[in-house]
Coordinates of C-alpha atoms in Angstrom, one line a residue:
X94 CA 26.6 62.0 2.2
X95 CA 26.2 58.2 2.6
X96 CA 28.8 57.6 -0.2
X97 CA 31.5 59.7 1.7
X98 CA 31.2 62.9 -0.3
X99 CA 31.4 65.8 2.2
X100 CA 28.6 68.3 2.5
X101 CA 30.2 71.8 2.9
X102 CA 28.8 75.3 2.7
X103 CA 30.8 78.4 1.7
X104 CA 30.8 79.3 5.4
X105 CA 32.2 75.9 6.3
X106 CA 35.0 76.2 3.9
X107 CA 35.8 79.8 4.9
X108 CA 36.1 78.6 8.6
X109 CA 38.2 75.6 7.7
X110 CA 40.5 77.5 5.4
X111 CA 41.0 80.2 8.0
X112 CA 41.8 77.6 10.7
X113 CA 44.5 76.1 8.4
X114 CA 46.0 79.5 7.8
X115 CA 45.9 80.5 11.4
X116 CA 48.1 77.4 12.1
X117 CA 50.3 77.6 9.0
X118 CA 50.8 81.4 8.5
X119 CA 48.7 83.4 11.0
X120 CA 50.2 86.7 9.7
X121 CA 48.4 86.1 6.4
X122 CA 45.0 86.6 8.1
X123 CA 45.8 90.2 9.0
X124 CA 48.7 91.3 6.8
X125 CA 47.7 90.9 3.1
X126 CA 50.3 88.9 1.3
X127 CA 50.8 86.1 -1.2
X128 CA 50.5 82.7 0.6
X129 CA 53.3 80.3 0.0
X130 CA 51.1 77.5 -1.4
X131 CA 54.0 75.2 -2.3
X132 CA 55.2 75.2 1.3
X133 CA 51.7 74.7 2.5
X134 CA 51.4 71.6 0.2
X135 CA 54.8 70.1 0.9
X136 CA 55.8 71.1 4.4
X137 CA 52.5 71.6 6.1
X138 CA 50.2 68.9 4.6
X139 CA 53.1 66.6 3.9
X140 CA 52.2 66.0 0.2
X141 CA 54.6 65.1 -2.5
X142 CA 54.8 67.4 -5.5
X143 CA 55.6 66.2 -9.0
X144 CA 55.4 67.4 -12.5
X145 CA 54.3 65.6 -15.7
X146 CA 52.4 66.1 -18.9
X147 CA 49.0 65.0 -17.8
X148 CA 47.5 65.1 -21.3
X149 CA 48.5 65.9 -24.9
X150 CA 46.4 69.1 -25.0
X151 CA 46.6 70.6 -21.6
X152 CA 43.1 69.7 -20.6
X153 CA 44.2 68.6 -17.1
X154 CA 45.9 71.0 -14.8
X155 CA 46.4 68.8 -11.8
X156 CA 45.9 65.4 -10.3
X157 CA 45.6 64.2 -6.7
X158 CA 46.8 60.6 -6.1
X159 CA 45.1 59.2 -3.0
X160 CA 46.4 55.6 -3.1
X161 CA 49.7 54.0 -4.3
X162 CA 49.3 53.1 -8.0
X163 CA 51.3 52.0 -11.0
X164 CA 48.7 53.3 -13.5
X165 CA 48.8 57.1 -13.5
X166 CA 48.2 58.0 -17.1
X167 CA 50.5 60.7 -18.5
X168 CA 51.5 61.9 -21.9
X169 CA 55.0 61.2 -23.3
X170 CA 55.8 63.9 -25.8
X171 CA 58.9 62.0 -27.1
X172 CA 56.8 59.0 -28.0
X173 CA 53.7 61.1 -28.7
X174 CA 51.6 58.6 -26.8
X175 CA 50.1 57.9 -23.4
X176 CA 52.0 56.0 -20.8
X177 CA 51.7 54.8 -17.2
X178 CA 53.9 55.8 -14.3
X179 CA 54.0 54.9 -10.6
X180 CA 52.9 57.4 -8.0
X181 CA 52.8 57.1 -4.2
X182 CA 49.8 57.9 -2.2
X183 CA 49.3 61.6 -1.4
X184 CA 51.2 62.8 -4.5
X185 CA 50.1 65.9 -6.3
X186 CA 50.9 65.9 -10.0
X187 CA 50.9 69.3 -11.8
X188 CA 50.9 69.6 -15.6
X189 CA 54.2 70.8 -17.0
X190 CA 52.4 73.6 -18.9
X191 CA 51.9 75.4 -15.6
X192 CA 55.6 75.9 -15.2
X193 CA 55.7 78.4 -18.0
X194 CA 56.4 82.0 -16.9
X195 CA 52.9 83.3 -17.8
X196 CA 51.1 80.5 -15.8
X197 CA 52.1 81.5 -12.2
X198 CA 48.6 82.4 -11.2
X199 CA 47.0 79.3 -12.6
X200 CA 49.8 77.2 -11.0
X201 CA 49.2 78.7 -7.6
X202 CA 45.4 78.3 -7.8
X203 CA 45.9 74.6 -9.0
X204 CA 48.2 73.9 -6.0
X205 CA 45.5 75.3 -3.6
X206 CA 42.8 73.2 -5.4
X207 CA 44.7 70.0 -5.0
X208 CA 45.3 70.8 -1.3
X209 CA 41.5 71.0 -1.0
X210 CA 41.1 67.6 -2.5
X211 CA 43.5 66.2 0.1
X212 CA 41.8 67.9 3.0
X213 CA 38.2 67.2 2.0
X214 CA 38.1 64.1 -0.1
X215 CA 40.6 61.6 1.2
X216 CA 37.7 60.2 3.2
X217 CA 35.6 59.7 0.1
X218 CA 38.3 57.5 -1.4
X219 CA 38.9 55.7 1.9
X220 CA 35.2 55.0 2.1
X221 CA 35.1 53.7 -1.5
X222 CA 38.6 52.4 -2.4
X223 CA 37.3 51.3 -5.8
X224 CA 36.3 54.8 -6.9
X225 CA 37.5 55.5 -10.3
X226 CA 38.9 58.8 -11.6
X227 CA 36.1 61.2 -11.2
X228 CA 36.1 62.4 -14.8
X229 CA 37.5 59.7 -17.0
X230 CA 36.3 56.3 -15.8
X231 CA 36.9 55.1 -19.4
X232 CA 40.5 56.1 -19.4
X233 CA 41.7 54.2 -16.3
X234 CA 40.8 51.2 -14.3
X235 CA 42.8 52.5 -11.3
X236 CA 41.0 53.6 -8.1
X237 CA 43.7 55.9 -6.9
X238 CA 43.3 59.4 -8.3
X239 CA 41.2 62.4 -9.3
X240 CA 42.1 64.3 -12.4
X241 CA 41.2 68.0 -12.5
X242 CA 40.2 69.6 -15.7
X243 CA 40.7 73.2 -16.7
X244 CA 37.4 74.4 -15.3
X245 CA 36.4 78.0 -14.4
X246 CA 34.6 79.0 -11.3
X247 CA 31.4 79.7 -13.2
X248 CA 31.3 76.8 -15.7
X249 CA 28.9 74.6 -13.7
X250 CA 25.1 74.5 -14.3
X251 CA 22.4 74.7 -11.7
X252 CA 23.6 73.4 -8.3
X253 CA 20.6 71.1 -7.8
X254 CA 21.8 69.1 -10.8
X255 CA 25.5 68.9 -9.8
X256 CA 27.1 65.5 -9.6
X257 CA 29.3 64.4 -6.7
X258 CA 32.4 65.1 -8.9
X259 CA 31.2 68.7 -9.5
X260 CA 30.5 69.3 -5.8
X261 CA 34.0 68.1 -4.9
X262 CA 35.5 70.3 -7.6
X263 CA 33.6 73.3 -6.4
X264 CA 34.7 72.6 -2.8
X265 CA 38.4 72.4 -3.9
X266 CA 38.0 75.6 -6.0
X267 CA 36.5 77.5 -3.1
X268 CA 39.1 76.3 -0.7
X269 CA 41.9 77.5 -3.0
X270 CA 40.3 80.9 -3.1
X271 CA 40.0 81.0 0.7
X272 CA 43.6 79.8 1.1
X273 CA 45.1 82.3 -1.4
X274 CA 42.8 85.2 -0.4
X275 CA 41.7 85.2 3.3
X276 CA 38.4 87.1 3.7
X277 CA 39.5 89.8 6.2
X278 CA 42.8 90.4 4.3
X279 CA 40.8 90.8 1.1
X280 CA 38.4 93.3 2.7
X281 CA 41.4 95.3 4.0
X282 CA 42.9 95.6 0.6
X283 CA 39.5 96.2 -1.2
X284 CA 38.4 99.1 1.0
X285 CA 34.9 100.4 0.6
X286 CA 32.6 97.8 -1.0
X287 CA 31.1 98.6 -4.5
X288 CA 27.7 97.1 -4.4
X289 CA 25.6 99.5 -6.5
X290 CA 25.7 101.2 -9.9
X291 CA 27.3 100.1 -13.2
X292 CA 30.9 99.1 -13.8
X293 CA 33.4 101.8 -12.9
X294 CA 37.1 102.4 -12.9
X295 CA 37.0 102.1 -9.1
X296 CA 35.8 98.5 -9.5
X297 CA 38.5 97.6 -11.9
X298 CA 41.0 99.2 -9.6
X299 CA 39.8 97.1 -6.7
X300 CA 40.2 93.9 -8.7
X301 CA 43.7 94.9 -9.9
X302 CA 44.8 95.8 -6.4
X303 CA 43.6 92.5 -4.9
X304 CA 45.1 90.4 -7.8
X305 CA 48.5 92.1 -7.3
X306 CA 48.5 91.9 -3.5
X307 CA 47.8 88.2 -3.4
X308 CA 49.5 87.2 -6.6
X309 CA 46.4 85.7 -8.2
X310 CA 44.7 86.3 -11.5
X311 CA 42.2 89.2 -12.0
X312 CA 39.5 86.6 -12.6
X313 CA 40.2 84.8 -9.3
X314 CA 40.3 88.2 -7.5
X315 CA 36.9 89.2 -9.0
X316 CA 35.2 86.0 -7.9
X317 CA 36.7 86.3 -4.4
X318 CA 35.6 90.0 -4.1
X319 CA 32.1 89.0 -5.0
X320 CA 32.1 86.1 -2.6
X321 CA 33.2 88.2 0.4
X322 CA 30.7 91.0 -0.4
X323 CA 33.1 93.7 -1.6
X324 CA 31.9 93.7 -5.2
X325 CA 28.4 93.3 -6.6
X326 CA 28.1 90.0 -8.5
X327 CA 27.9 90.6 -12.2
X328 CA 29.1 94.2 -12.1
X329 CA 32.3 93.3 -14.0
X330 CA 32.5 90.7 -16.7
X331 CA 35.8 90.7 -18.5
X332 CA 38.8 91.5 -16.3
X333 CA 41.3 89.5 -18.2
X334 CA 43.0 92.5 -19.7
X335 CA 44.2 93.5 -16.2
X336 CA 46.6 90.6 -16.2
X337 CA 48.7 92.3 -18.9
X338 CA 50.1 94.7 -16.2
X339 CA 49.7 97.5 -18.7
X340 CA 46.6 99.1 -17.1
X341 CA 47.1 100.5 -13.6
X342 CA 43.9 102.0 -12.3
X343 CA 43.7 104.4 -9.5
X344 CA 40.8 106.4 -8.0

């Protein structure tokens, strides 16, 4: 767009993500496996990874810093107040809450999401160096960063009413899914598509298998299976119970 926001379809992001993987870890395209997203961020893209409390209530999972700044807002739990820290350009900040044992899936997805911001949206900030934080212009006068809320893949309204910020969040979300779950590898794990009928044990088994293979959450696996045409959209609603590891479904 004229303001520097990229216009990208799902097909565009699929192709871009696959090209990155072909260069970074080509085996992941044909041999289903968890992608090393930390290595992709640090060693391949050359980004710096740091950890902070980004808020007092966990509302922010990650932050991409595009320009050097002394005004990254964090939360200091010892003082129970907000504070400013310095961050260099191309630093990814991850909220400390994602380092907990039960947050691995969300951590991996957030890493992939911030990589998407670096790949797709650096040009937007270069085009408009005075761009504020996309979500909280009232919280910071700094032009350097984008703060990413805890937003699900289906929490947006009608696409025709999306803001630039919502489009860029969607682009980064979709890129993270492509990076973590390459299309052909997902299809190989999923097997025969389930596109008709009501919910079934086979559908839950498919989601569980993909989630375990790629080390992602069942929710992320479900959305990805729908996106690549292996699972009828809306067939399954709540798959969160699969993350307990108690239910192992086979057909």
